[in-house]
PDB file of C-alpha atoms in Angstrom:
ATOM      1  CA  MET A   1       9.207   7.174  10.883  1.00  0.00           C
ATOM      2  CA  ASP A   2       9.385   6.058  14.548  1.00  0.00           C
ATOM      3  CA  SER A   3       9.210   2.345  14.837  1.00  0.00           C
ATOM      4  CA  ASP A   4       9.441   2.402  18.768  1.00  0.00           C
ATOM      5  CA  ASN A   5       5.567   2.813  19.266  1.00  0.00           C
ATOM      6  CA  LEU A   6       3.628   1.376  16.241  1.00  0.00           C
ATOM      7  CA  LEU A   7       0.611   0.503  18.253  1.00  0.00           C
ATOM      8  CA  GLY A   8       0.229   4.022  19.908  1.00  0.00           C
ATOM      9  CA  GLN A   9       0.789   5.817  16.395  1.00  0.00           C
ATOM     10  CA  PHE A  10      -1.932   3.550  14.905  1.00  0.00           C
ATOM     11  CA  LEU A  11      -4.558   4.278  17.512  1.00  0.00           C
ATOM     12  CA  ARG A  12      -3.989   8.160  17.664  1.00  0.00           C
ATOM     13  CA  ALA A  13      -4.388   8.201  13.944  1.00  0.00           C
ATOM     14  CA  ARG A  14      -7.374   5.955  13.512  1.00  0.00           C
ATOM     15  CA  ARG A  15      -9.427   7.583  16.421  1.00  0.00           C
ATOM     16  CA  GLY A  16      -8.623  11.045  14.883  1.00  0.00           C
ATOM     17  CA  LEU A  17     -10.673   9.876  11.647  1.00  0.00           C
ATOM     18  CA  VAL A  18     -13.823   8.626  13.512  1.00  0.00           C
ATOM     19  CA  ARG A  19     -16.484  11.415  14.233  1.00  0.00           C
ATOM     20  CA  PRO A  20     -18.151  11.184  17.331  1.00  0.00           C
ATOM     21  CA  GLU A  21     -21.597  11.003  15.906  1.00  0.00           C
ATOM     22  CA  GLU A  22     -20.784   7.811  14.038  1.00  0.00           C
ATOM     23  CA  GLN A  23     -20.310   6.198  17.290  1.00  0.00           C
ATOM     24  CA  GLY A  24     -23.252   8.091  18.945  1.00  0.00           C
ATOM     25  CA  VAL A  25     -20.909  10.180  21.149  1.00  0.00           C
ATOM     26  CA  PRO A  26     -22.867  13.437  21.877  1.00  0.00           C
ATOM     27  CA  VAL A  27     -21.179  16.561  20.700  1.00  0.00           C
ATOM     28  CA  ILE A  28     -21.224  19.207  23.195  1.00  0.00           C
ATOM     29  CA  GLY A  29     -19.399  22.655  22.712  1.00  0.00           C
ATOM     30  CA  HIS A  30     -16.134  23.094  21.217  1.00  0.00           C
ATOM     31  CA  ARG A  31     -13.705  20.255  20.654  1.00  0.00           C
ATOM     32  CA  ARG A  32      -9.994  20.817  20.414  1.00  0.00           C
ATOM     33  CA  VAL A  33      -9.348  17.407  18.770  1.00  0.00           C
ATOM     34  CA  ALA A  34     -10.354  16.061  15.624  1.00  0.00           C
ATOM     35  CA  GLY A  35     -12.230  12.730  15.879  1.00  0.00           C
ATOM     36  CA  LEU A  36     -12.719  11.052  19.188  1.00  0.00           C
ATOM     37  CA  ARG A  37     -11.194  11.789  22.420  1.00  0.00           C
ATOM     38  CA  ARG A  38      -8.836   9.231  24.295  1.00  0.00           C
ATOM     39  CA  GLU A  39     -11.640   8.858  27.150  1.00  0.00           C
ATOM     40  CA  GLU A  40     -14.347   8.328  24.368  1.00  0.00           C
ATOM     41  CA  VAL A  41     -12.212   5.444  22.858  1.00  0.00           C
ATOM     42  CA  ALA A  42     -11.828   4.010  26.209  1.00  0.00           C
ATOM     43  CA  MET A  43     -15.582   4.352  27.080  1.00  0.00           C
ATOM     44  CA  LEU A  44     -16.720   2.667  23.826  1.00  0.00           C
ATOM     45  CA  SER A  45     -13.863  -0.097  24.222  1.00  0.00           C
ATOM     46  CA  GLY A  46     -14.818  -0.912  27.775  1.00  0.00           C
ATOM     47  CA  LEU A  47     -11.691   0.100  29.104  1.00  0.00           C
ATOM     48  CA  SER A  48     -10.196   2.600  31.702  1.00  0.00           C
ATOM     49  CA  THR A  49      -8.894   5.864  30.415  1.00  0.00           C
ATOM     50  CA  ASP A  50      -5.623   5.154  32.203  1.00  0.00           C
ATOM     51  CA  TYR A  51      -5.260   1.914  30.329  1.00  0.00           C
ATOM     52  CA  TYR A  52      -6.188   3.618  26.985  1.00  0.00           C
ATOM     53  CA  VAL A  53      -3.331   6.350  27.461  1.00  0.00           C
ATOM     54  CA  ARG A  54      -1.005   3.547  28.396  1.00  0.00           C
ATOM     55  CA  LEU A  55      -1.547   1.974  25.001  1.00  0.00           C
ATOM     56  CA  GLU A  56      -1.299   5.072  23.117  1.00  0.00           C
ATOM     57  CA  GLN A  57       1.958   6.228  24.965  1.00  0.00           C
ATOM     58  CA  GLY A  58       3.550   2.678  24.608  1.00  0.00           C
ATOM     59  CA  ARG A  59       3.704   1.677  28.210  1.00  0.00           C
ATOM     60  CA  GLU A  60       1.623  -1.095  27.750  1.00  0.00           C
ATOM     61  CA  ARG A  61       2.133  -2.850  24.716  1.00  0.00           C
ATOM     62  CA  ASN A  62       0.661  -6.443  25.004  1.00  0.00           C
ATOM     63  CA  PRO A  63      -3.377  -6.098  25.037  1.00  0.00           C
ATOM     64  CA  SER A  64      -5.382  -9.187  24.935  1.00  0.00           C
ATOM     65  CA  VAL A  65      -7.156 -10.377  21.774  1.00  0.00           C
ATOM     66  CA  GLN A  66     -10.350  -9.127  23.413  1.00  0.00           C
ATOM     67  CA  VAL A  67      -9.038  -5.683  24.096  1.00  0.00           C
ATOM     68  CA  VAL A  68      -7.892  -5.486  20.430  1.00  0.00           C
ATOM     69  CA  ASP A  69     -11.112  -6.448  18.818  1.00  0.00           C
ATOM     70  CA  ALA A  70     -12.773  -3.918  21.200  1.00  0.00           C
ATOM     71  CA  LEU A  71     -10.572  -1.266  20.069  1.00  0.00           C
ATOM     72  CA  ALA A  72     -11.277  -2.248  16.345  1.00  0.00           C
ATOM     73  CA  ARG A  73     -14.943  -1.823  17.112  1.00  0.00           C
ATOM     74  CA  ALA A  74     -14.639   1.309  18.713  1.00  0.00           C
ATOM     75  CA  LEU A  75     -12.446   2.872  16.140  1.00  0.00           C
ATOM     76  CA  MET A  76     -14.726   1.411  13.228  1.00  0.00           C
ATOM     77  CA  LEU A  77     -11.879  -0.389  11.608  1.00  0.00           C
ATOM     78  CA  ASP A  78     -12.415  -2.524   8.292  1.00  0.00           C
ATOM     79  CA  ASP A  79     -11.049  -6.103   7.987  1.00  0.00           C
ATOM     80  CA  ASP A  80      -7.665  -5.008   6.759  1.00  0.00           C
ATOM     81  CA  ALA A  81      -7.187  -2.616   9.518  1.00  0.00           C
ATOM     82  CA  ILE A  82      -8.179  -5.020  12.154  1.00  0.00           C
ATOM     83  CA  ALA A  83      -5.693  -7.618  11.016  1.00  0.00           C
ATOM     84  CA  HIS A  84      -3.012  -4.915  10.986  1.00  0.00           C
ATOM     85  CA  LEU A  85      -4.082  -3.888  14.480  1.00  0.00           C
ATOM     86  CA  HIS A  86      -3.800  -7.473  15.772  1.00  0.00           C
ATOM     87  CA  ARG A  87      -0.274  -7.483  14.165  1.00  0.00           C
ATOM     88  CA  LEU A  88       0.881  -4.619  15.881  1.00  0.00           C
ATOM     89  CA  ALA A  89      -0.329  -5.733  19.210  1.00  0.00           C
ATOM     90  CA  ARG A  90       1.312  -9.087  18.603  1.00  0.00           C
ATOM     91  CA  PRO A  91       4.372  -8.254  16.623  1.00  0.00           C
ATOM     92  CA  VAL A  92       6.522 -11.168  15.067  1.00  0.00           C
ATOM     93  CA  PRO A  93      10.340 -10.726  15.922  1.00  0.00           C
ATOM     94  CA  GLY A  94      12.013  -8.900  13.289  1.00  0.00           C
ATOM     95  CA  ARG A  95      14.135 -10.683  10.598  1.00  0.00           C
ATOM     96  CA  SER A  96      17.843 -10.537  10.737  1.00  0.00           C
ATOM     97  CA  ARG A  97      19.023  -8.512   7.733  1.00  0.00           C
ATOM     98  CA  LYS A  98      22.751  -9.846   7.888  1.00  0.00           C
ATOM     99  CA  ASN A  99      22.260 -12.658   5.386  1.00  0.00           C
ATOM    100  CA  THR A 100      19.302 -11.255   3.406  1.00  0.00           C
ATOM    101  CA  ARG A 101      19.322 -11.804  -0.331  1.00  0.00           C
ATOM    102  CA  ARG A 102      18.323  -9.617  -3.194  1.00  0.00           C
ATOM    103  CA  GLN A 103      14.877 -10.047  -4.397  1.00  0.00           C
ATOM    104  CA  ARG A 104      14.717 -12.418  -7.174  1.00  0.00           C
ATOM    105  CA  VAL A 105      11.954 -13.659  -9.318  1.00  0.00           C
ATOM    106  CA  SER A 106      11.403 -17.094 -10.082  1.00  0.00           C
ATOM    107  CA  PRO A 107      12.440 -18.025 -13.655  1.00  0.00           C
ATOM    108  CA  ALA A 108       9.512 -20.394 -14.182  1.00  0.00           C
ATOM    109  CA  LEU A 109       7.254 -17.228 -13.159  1.00  0.00           C
ATOM    110  CA  LEU A 110       9.137 -15.182 -15.803  1.00  0.00           C
ATOM    111  CA  GLN A 111       8.648 -17.520 -18.613  1.00  0.00           C
ATOM    112  CA  MET A 112       5.006 -18.016 -17.590  1.00  0.00           C
ATOM    113  CA  MET A 113       4.504 -14.244 -17.548  1.00  0.00           C
ATOM    114  CA  ASN A 114       6.224 -14.127 -21.067  1.00  0.00           C
ATOM    115  CA  SER A 115       3.700 -16.297 -22.672  1.00  0.00           C
ATOM    116  CA  TRP A 116       0.935 -14.003 -21.599  1.00  0.00           C
ATOM    117  CA  THR A 117       1.403 -11.863 -24.964  1.00  0.00           C
ATOM    118  CA  GLY A 118      -1.945 -10.237 -24.780  1.00  0.00           C
ATOM    119  CA  THR A 119      -2.156  -9.771 -20.676  1.00  0.00           C
ATOM    120  CA  PRO A 120      -0.174  -7.043 -19.211  1.00  0.00           C
ATOM    121  CA  ALA A 121       1.645  -8.592 -16.026  1.00  0.00           C
ATOM    122  CA  VAL A 122       4.229  -7.193 -13.440  1.00  0.00           C
ATOM    123  CA  ILE A 123       5.647  -8.340 -10.383  1.00  0.00           C
ATOM    124  CA  LEU A 124       5.964  -5.810  -7.253  1.00  0.00           C
ATOM    125  CA  GLY A 125       7.996  -6.016  -4.336  1.00  0.00           C
ATOM    126  CA  ARG A 126       6.984  -5.101  -0.623  1.00  0.00           C
ATOM    127  CA  ARG A 127       7.924  -1.474  -1.572  1.00  0.00           C
ATOM    128  CA  MET A 128       5.892  -1.409  -4.735  1.00  0.00           C
ATOM    129  CA  GLU A 129       9.159  -1.508  -7.062  1.00  0.00           C
ATOM    130  CA  VAL A 130       8.511  -3.086 -10.165  1.00  0.00           C
ATOM    131  CA  LEU A 131      10.602  -6.446  -9.791  1.00  0.00           C
ATOM    132  CA  ALA A 132       9.816  -7.671 -13.361  1.00  0.00           C
ATOM    133  CA  HIS A 133       7.249  -7.359 -16.100  1.00  0.00           C
ATOM    134  CA  ASN A 134       6.256  -8.912 -19.252  1.00  0.00           C
ATOM    135  CA  SER A 135       6.453  -6.790 -22.505  1.00  0.00           C
ATOM    136  CA  LEU A 136       2.912  -5.478 -22.184  1.00  0.00           C
ATOM    137  CA  GLY A 137       3.165  -4.804 -18.687  1.00  0.00           C
ATOM    138  CA  GLY A 138       6.114  -2.798 -19.298  1.00  0.00           C
ATOM    139  CA  ALA A 139       4.558  -0.919 -22.152  1.00  0.00           C
ATOM    140  CA  LEU A 140       1.383  -0.127 -19.896  1.00  0.00           C
ATOM    141  CA  PHE A 141       3.827   1.721 -17.633  1.00  0.00           C
ATOM    142  CA  ALA A 142       6.487   2.750 -20.149  1.00  0.00           C
ATOM    143  CA  GLY A 143       7.405   6.667 -20.534  1.00  0.00           C
ATOM    144  CA  HIS A 144       7.188   8.029 -17.048  1.00  0.00           C
ATOM    145  CA  THR A 145      10.129   9.259 -14.927  1.00  0.00           C
ATOM    146  CA  TYR A 146       9.528   6.447 -12.425  1.00  0.00           C
ATOM    147  CA  SER A 147       7.846   3.598 -14.535  1.00  0.00           C
ATOM    148  CA  GLY A 148       9.935   0.967 -12.370  1.00  0.00           C
ATOM    149  CA  ASP A 149       8.579   2.180  -8.898  1.00  0.00           C
ATOM    150  CA  LEU A 150       4.753   2.785  -8.290  1.00  0.00           C
ATOM    151  CA  MET A 151       5.174   4.675  -5.125  1.00  0.00           C
ATOM    152  CA  ARG A 152       7.318   7.284  -6.749  1.00  0.00           C
ATOM    153  CA  LEU A 153       5.341   7.256  -9.914  1.00  0.00           C
ATOM    154  CA  VAL A 154       2.011   8.113  -7.997  1.00  0.00           C
ATOM    155  CA  PHE A 155       3.460  10.854  -5.983  1.00  0.00           C
ATOM    156  CA  LEU A 156       6.745  12.308  -7.644  1.00  0.00           C
ATOM    157  CA  ASP A 157       6.166  11.827 -11.377  1.00  0.00           C
ATOM    158  CA  PRO A 158       5.183  14.977 -13.129  1.00  0.00           C
ATOM    159  CA  ASP A 159       2.735  13.077 -15.499  1.00  0.00           C
ATOM    160  CA  ALA A 160       1.054  11.026 -12.530  1.00  0.00           C
ATOM    161  CA  ARG A 161      -2.335  12.909 -12.393  1.00  0.00           C
ATOM    162  CA  ASP A 162      -2.705  12.694 -16.201  1.00  0.00           C
ATOM    163  CA  PHE A 163      -1.741   8.937 -16.200  1.00  0.00           C
ATOM    164  CA  TYR A 164      -4.183   8.190 -13.545  1.00  0.00           C
ATOM    165  CA  PRO A 165      -7.541  10.007 -14.101  1.00  0.00           C
ATOM    166  CA  ASP A 166      -8.713   8.712 -10.897  1.00  0.00           C
ATOM    167  CA  TRP A 167      -5.488   9.816  -8.943  1.00  0.00           C
ATOM    168  CA  ASP A 168      -6.970  10.811  -5.547  1.00  0.00           C
ATOM    169  CA  ARG A 169      -8.367   7.035  -4.954  1.00  0.00           C
ATOM    170  CA  VAL A 170      -5.129   5.527  -6.626  1.00  0.00           C
ATOM    171  CA  ALA A 171      -3.039   7.508  -4.128  1.00  0.00           C
ATOM    172  CA  ALA A 172      -4.901   6.421  -1.246  1.00  0.00           C
ATOM    173  CA  ASN A 173      -4.935   2.842  -2.333  1.00  0.00           C
ATOM    174  CA  THR A 174      -1.168   2.755  -3.033  1.00  0.00           C
ATOM    175  CA  VAL A 175      -0.286   4.379   0.527  1.00  0.00           C
ATOM    176  CA  GLY A 176      -2.416   1.663   2.136  1.00  0.00           C
ATOM    177  CA  GLY A 177      -0.943  -0.926   0.124  1.00  0.00           C
ATOM    178  CA  LEU A 178       2.551   0.080   1.012  1.00  0.00           C
ATOM    179  CA  ARG A 179       1.470   0.060   4.906  1.00  0.00           C
ATOM    180  CA  GLU A 180      -0.030  -3.331   4.492  1.00  0.00           C
ATOM    181  CA  ALA A 181       2.871  -4.814   2.508  1.00  0.00           C
ATOM    182  CA  ALA A 182       5.336  -3.266   5.200  1.00  0.00           C
ATOM    183  CA  GLY A 183       3.099  -4.931   7.946  1.00  0.00           C
ATOM    184  CA  THR A 184       5.305  -4.310  11.106  1.00  0.00           C
ATOM    185  CA  ASP A 185       8.685  -4.103   9.569  1.00  0.00           C
ATOM    186  CA  TYR A 186       9.200  -0.428   9.684  1.00  0.00           C
ATOM    187  CA  ASP A 187      13.100  -0.924  10.477  1.00  0.00           C
ATOM    188  CA  ASP A 188      13.492  -1.738   6.883  1.00  0.00           C
ATOM    189  CA  PRO A 189      16.399   0.927   5.724  1.00  0.00           C
ATOM    190  CA  GLN A 190      14.748   1.019   2.287  1.00  0.00           C
ATOM    191  CA  LEU A 191      11.512   1.654   3.342  1.00  0.00           C
ATOM    192  CA  ILE A 192      12.708   4.162   5.789  1.00  0.00           C
ATOM    193  CA  GLU A 193      14.589   5.856   2.776  1.00  0.00           C
ATOM    194  CA  LEU A 194      11.300   5.805   0.621  1.00  0.00           C
ATOM    195  CA  VAL A 195       8.921   7.068   3.228  1.00  0.00           C
ATOM    196  CA  GLY A 196      11.697   9.870   4.043  1.00  0.00           C
ATOM    197  CA  GLU A 197      11.970  10.912   0.455  1.00  0.00           C
ATOM    198  CA  LEU A 198       8.168  10.953  -0.409  1.00  0.00           C
ATOM    199  CA  SER A 199       7.364  12.696   3.017  1.00  0.00           C
ATOM    200  CA  LEU A 200       9.868  15.387   1.973  1.00  0.00           C
ATOM    201  CA  LYS A 201       8.907  15.995  -1.685  1.00  0.00           C
ATOM    202  CA  SER A 202       5.053  15.250  -1.526  1.00  0.00           C
ATOM    203  CA  GLU A 203       2.369  17.004   0.878  1.00  0.00           C
ATOM    204  CA  ALA A 204      -0.441  14.588  -0.454  1.00  0.00           C
ATOM    205  CA  PHE A 205       1.852  11.669   0.448  1.00  0.00           C
ATOM    206  CA  ARG A 206       2.537  13.065   4.112  1.00  0.00           C
ATOM    207  CA  THR A 207      -1.342  13.482   4.573  1.00  0.00           C
ATOM    208  CA  LEU A 208      -2.135  10.057   3.578  1.00  0.00           C
ATOM    209  CA  TRP A 209       0.841   8.382   5.251  1.00  0.00           C
ATOM    210  CA  ALA A 210      -0.401  10.161   8.797  1.00  0.00           C
ATOM    211  CA  ARG A 211      -3.856   8.445   8.501  1.00  0.00           C
ATOM    212  CA  HIS A 212      -2.346   4.878   8.922  1.00  0.00           C
ATOM    213  CA  ASP A 213      -4.796   3.360   6.376  1.00  0.00           C
ATOM    214  CA  ILE A 214      -4.387  -0.096   5.389  1.00  0.00           C
ATOM    215  CA  ARG A 215      -5.435  -1.521   1.921  1.00  0.00           C
ATOM    216  CA  GLN A 216      -4.401  -5.042   0.941  1.00  0.00           C
ATOM    217  CA  LYS A 217      -4.031  -5.183  -2.730  1.00  0.00           C
ATOM    218  CA  ARG A 218      -6.347  -7.749  -3.896  1.00  0.00           C
ATOM    219  CA  HIS A 219      -8.788  -6.689  -7.140  1.00  0.00           C
ATOM    220  CA  GLU A 220     -10.028  -3.588  -8.554  1.00  0.00           C
ATOM    221  CA  THR A 221     -10.845  -1.546 -11.810  1.00  0.00           C
ATOM    222  CA  LYS A 222      -8.329   1.096 -12.404  1.00  0.00           C
ATOM    223  CA  ARG A 223      -8.394   3.763 -15.139  1.00  0.00           C
ATOM    224  CA  PHE A 224      -5.408   5.006 -17.229  1.00  0.00           C
ATOM    225  CA  ARG A 225      -4.480   7.523 -19.513  1.00  0.00           C
ATOM    226  CA  HIS A 226      -1.862   6.028 -21.734  1.00  0.00           C
ATOM    227  CA  PRO A 227       0.385   8.431 -23.685  1.00  0.00           C
ATOM    228  CA  VAL A 228       0.200   6.154 -26.823  1.00  0.00           C
ATOM    229  CA  VAL A 229      -3.078   4.382 -26.711  1.00  0.00           C
ATOM    230  CA  GLY A 230      -5.360   6.792 -24.709  1.00  0.00           C
ATOM    231  CA  GLU A 231      -7.834   5.915 -22.077  1.00  0.00           C
ATOM    232  CA  LEU A 232      -7.831   2.479 -20.782  1.00  0.00           C
ATOM    233  CA  THR A 233     -10.124   0.742 -18.143  1.00  0.00           C
ATOM    234  CA  LEU A 234      -8.598  -2.381 -16.893  1.00  0.00           C
ATOM    235  CA  HIS A 235      -9.777  -4.932 -14.033  1.00  0.00           C
ATOM    236  CA  TYR A 236      -6.630  -6.271 -11.984  1.00  0.00           C
ATOM    237  CA  GLU A 237      -6.145  -9.253  -9.727  1.00  0.00           C
ATOM    238  CA  SER A 238      -3.287  -9.154  -7.139  1.00  0.00           C
ATOM    239  CA  LEU A 239      -1.827 -12.553  -6.241  1.00  0.00           C
ATOM    240  CA  THR A 240       0.694 -13.196  -3.594  1.00  0.00           C
ATOM    241  CA  ILE A 241       3.616 -15.611  -4.601  1.00  0.00           C
ATOM    242  CA  ASN A 242       4.121 -18.224  -1.958  1.00  0.00           C
ATOM    243  CA  SER A 243       7.465 -19.027  -3.058  1.00  0.00           C
ATOM    244  CA  ALA A 244       8.564 -15.497  -2.543  1.00  0.00           C
ATOM    245  CA  PRO A 245       7.015 -13.727   0.529  1.00  0.00           C
ATOM    246  CA  GLY A 246       6.460 -10.111  -0.008  1.00  0.00           C
ATOM    247  CA  GLN A 247       6.201 -10.206  -3.877  1.00  0.00           C
ATOM    248  CA  GLN A 248       2.788  -9.901  -5.612  1.00  0.00           C
ATOM    249  CA  LEU A 249       2.022 -10.853  -9.351  1.00  0.00           C
ATOM    250  CA  VAL A 250      -0.399  -8.060 -10.652  1.00  0.00           C
ATOM    251  CA  VAL A 251      -2.210  -8.947 -13.789  1.00  0.00           C
ATOM    252  CA  TYR A 252      -4.511  -6.627 -15.876  1.00  0.00           C
ATOM    253  CA  GLN A 253      -7.256  -7.442 -18.279  1.00  0.00           C
ATOM    254  CA  ALA A 254      -9.745  -5.447 -20.218  1.00  0.00           C
ATOM    255  CA  GLU A 255     -13.379  -6.434 -20.641  1.00  0.00           C
ATOM    256  CA  PRO A 256     -13.557  -8.655 -24.035  1.00  0.00           C
ATOM    257  CA  GLY A 257     -14.739  -6.289 -27.076  1.00  0.00           C
ATOM    258  CA  SER A 258     -14.320  -2.998 -25.160  1.00  0.00           C
ATOM    259  CA  SER A 259     -12.667   0.054 -26.331  1.00  0.00           C
ATOM    260  CA  SER A 260      -9.899  -0.727 -23.815  1.00  0.00           C
ATOM    261  CA  ALA A 261      -9.459  -4.045 -25.135  1.00  0.00           C
ATOM    262  CA  HIS A 262      -9.037  -2.705 -28.642  1.00  0.00           C
ATOM    263  CA  ALA A 263      -6.378  -0.157 -27.114  1.00  0.00           C
ATOM    264  CA  LEU A 264      -4.752  -2.744 -25.363  1.00  0.00           C
ATOM    265  CA  SER A 265      -4.526  -4.895 -28.358  1.00  0.00           C
ATOM    266  CA  LEU A 266      -2.950  -1.801 -30.280  1.00  0.00           C
ATOM    267  CA  LEU A 267      -0.380  -1.243 -27.443  1.00  0.00           C
ATOM    268  CA  GLY A 268       0.603  -4.814 -27.868  1.00  0.00           C
ATOM    269  CA  SER A 269       0.954  -4.732 -31.604  1.00  0.00           C
ATOM    270  CA  LEU A 270       3.161  -1.522 -31.020  1.00  0.00           C
ATOM    271  CA  THR A 271       5.018  -3.349 -28.528  1.00  0.00           C
ATOM    272  CA  ALA A 272       5.731  -6.360 -30.847  1.00  0.00           C
ATOM    273  CA  THR A 273       7.023  -4.404 -33.568  1.00  0.00           C
ATOM    274  CA  GLU A 274       9.800  -2.534 -31.513  1.00  0.00           C
ATOM    275  CA  THR A 275      12.840  -4.218 -31.987  1.00  0.00           C
ATOM    276  CA  ALA A 276      14.412  -5.979 -28.783  1.00  0.00           C
ATOM    277  CA  GLN A 277      16.901  -8.469 -27.691  1.00  0.00           C
ATOM    278  CA  PRO A 278      15.481 -11.917 -26.776  1.00  0.00           C
ATOM    279  CA  SER A 279      16.188 -11.282 -23.054  1.00  0.00           C
ATOM    280  CA  ASP A 280      14.115  -8.119 -23.227  1.00  0.00           C
ATOM    281  CA  SER A 281      10.885  -9.771 -23.525  1.00  0.00           C
ATOM    282  CA  VAL A 282      10.540 -10.134 -19.898  1.00  0.00           C
ATOM    283  CA  ARG A 283      12.340  -7.659 -17.911  1.00  0.00           C
ATOM    284  CA  GLN A 284      13.404  -8.361 -14.136  1.00  0.00           C
ATOM    285  CA  ASP A 285      15.066  -5.631 -11.907  1.00  0.00           C
ATOM    286  CA  ILE A 286      16.830  -6.669  -9.113  1.00  0.00           C
ATOM    287  CA  ALA A 287      16.356  -3.285  -7.164  1.00  0.00           C
ATOM    288  CA  ALA A 288      16.540  -4.003  -3.512  1.00  0.00           C
ATOM    289  CA  ASP A 289      17.676  -6.177  -0.810  1.00  0.00           C
ATOM    290  CA  ASP A 290      14.826  -7.982   0.826  1.00  0.00           C
TER     291      ASP A 290
END
């Protein structure tokens, strides 16, 4: 994962995803490249081809806001990708890692999650690792090889495609969410390790990572096929935690009165009957240096 020319990598990947006809570019004869050519992006953005080539090659690293907006229009980027492109063009100086502390979840937040006995809730770190969950949140993802790591659960767990009936959509959104959460901090050693492992072991991950899609985790409806209670359709909201940048609180709910609500209630009852130490009701994993 080369972090030296993130802007150029993003531009190359995204122009490869735009079909010429989508931008009204005539297709004449055989095209050797997928998507738009460099000179076509330059034309659509009102730039010289030489300047655009310098951007892709990393020889020009500080395009103006107007140029970035023009590139975003040419590449047909959505709002999340536009914001990411601006971050790449104006990166914030990297954080010093000498005195970083391990990720910890606020005790008050843990207590609040513990009070939601009928609502699954998990807290994710910036690499989609599960830092904490309440009892029902833990039960929702229990029983898998990588229950505590959503990236590895999606791409490496043998049960993933059964657990997520809409696996293709989940996989694309998960990779886009990882890129959004990482921002421009691609020098993070644990992110490098994660991307390296997934790239080596999962062709699907390699393909999706190369697209440079950006998906901010906000809210969505997601289907699960739980090994104990069967099919679940849950709505989730993802909330940023202002006191802990990089952490997300993800809360799941079922439609009241639905079969998913009954299944979630059954899962809660089964979880409540299990013998556990009081400190186990909300689990916190301090899994990574932040």
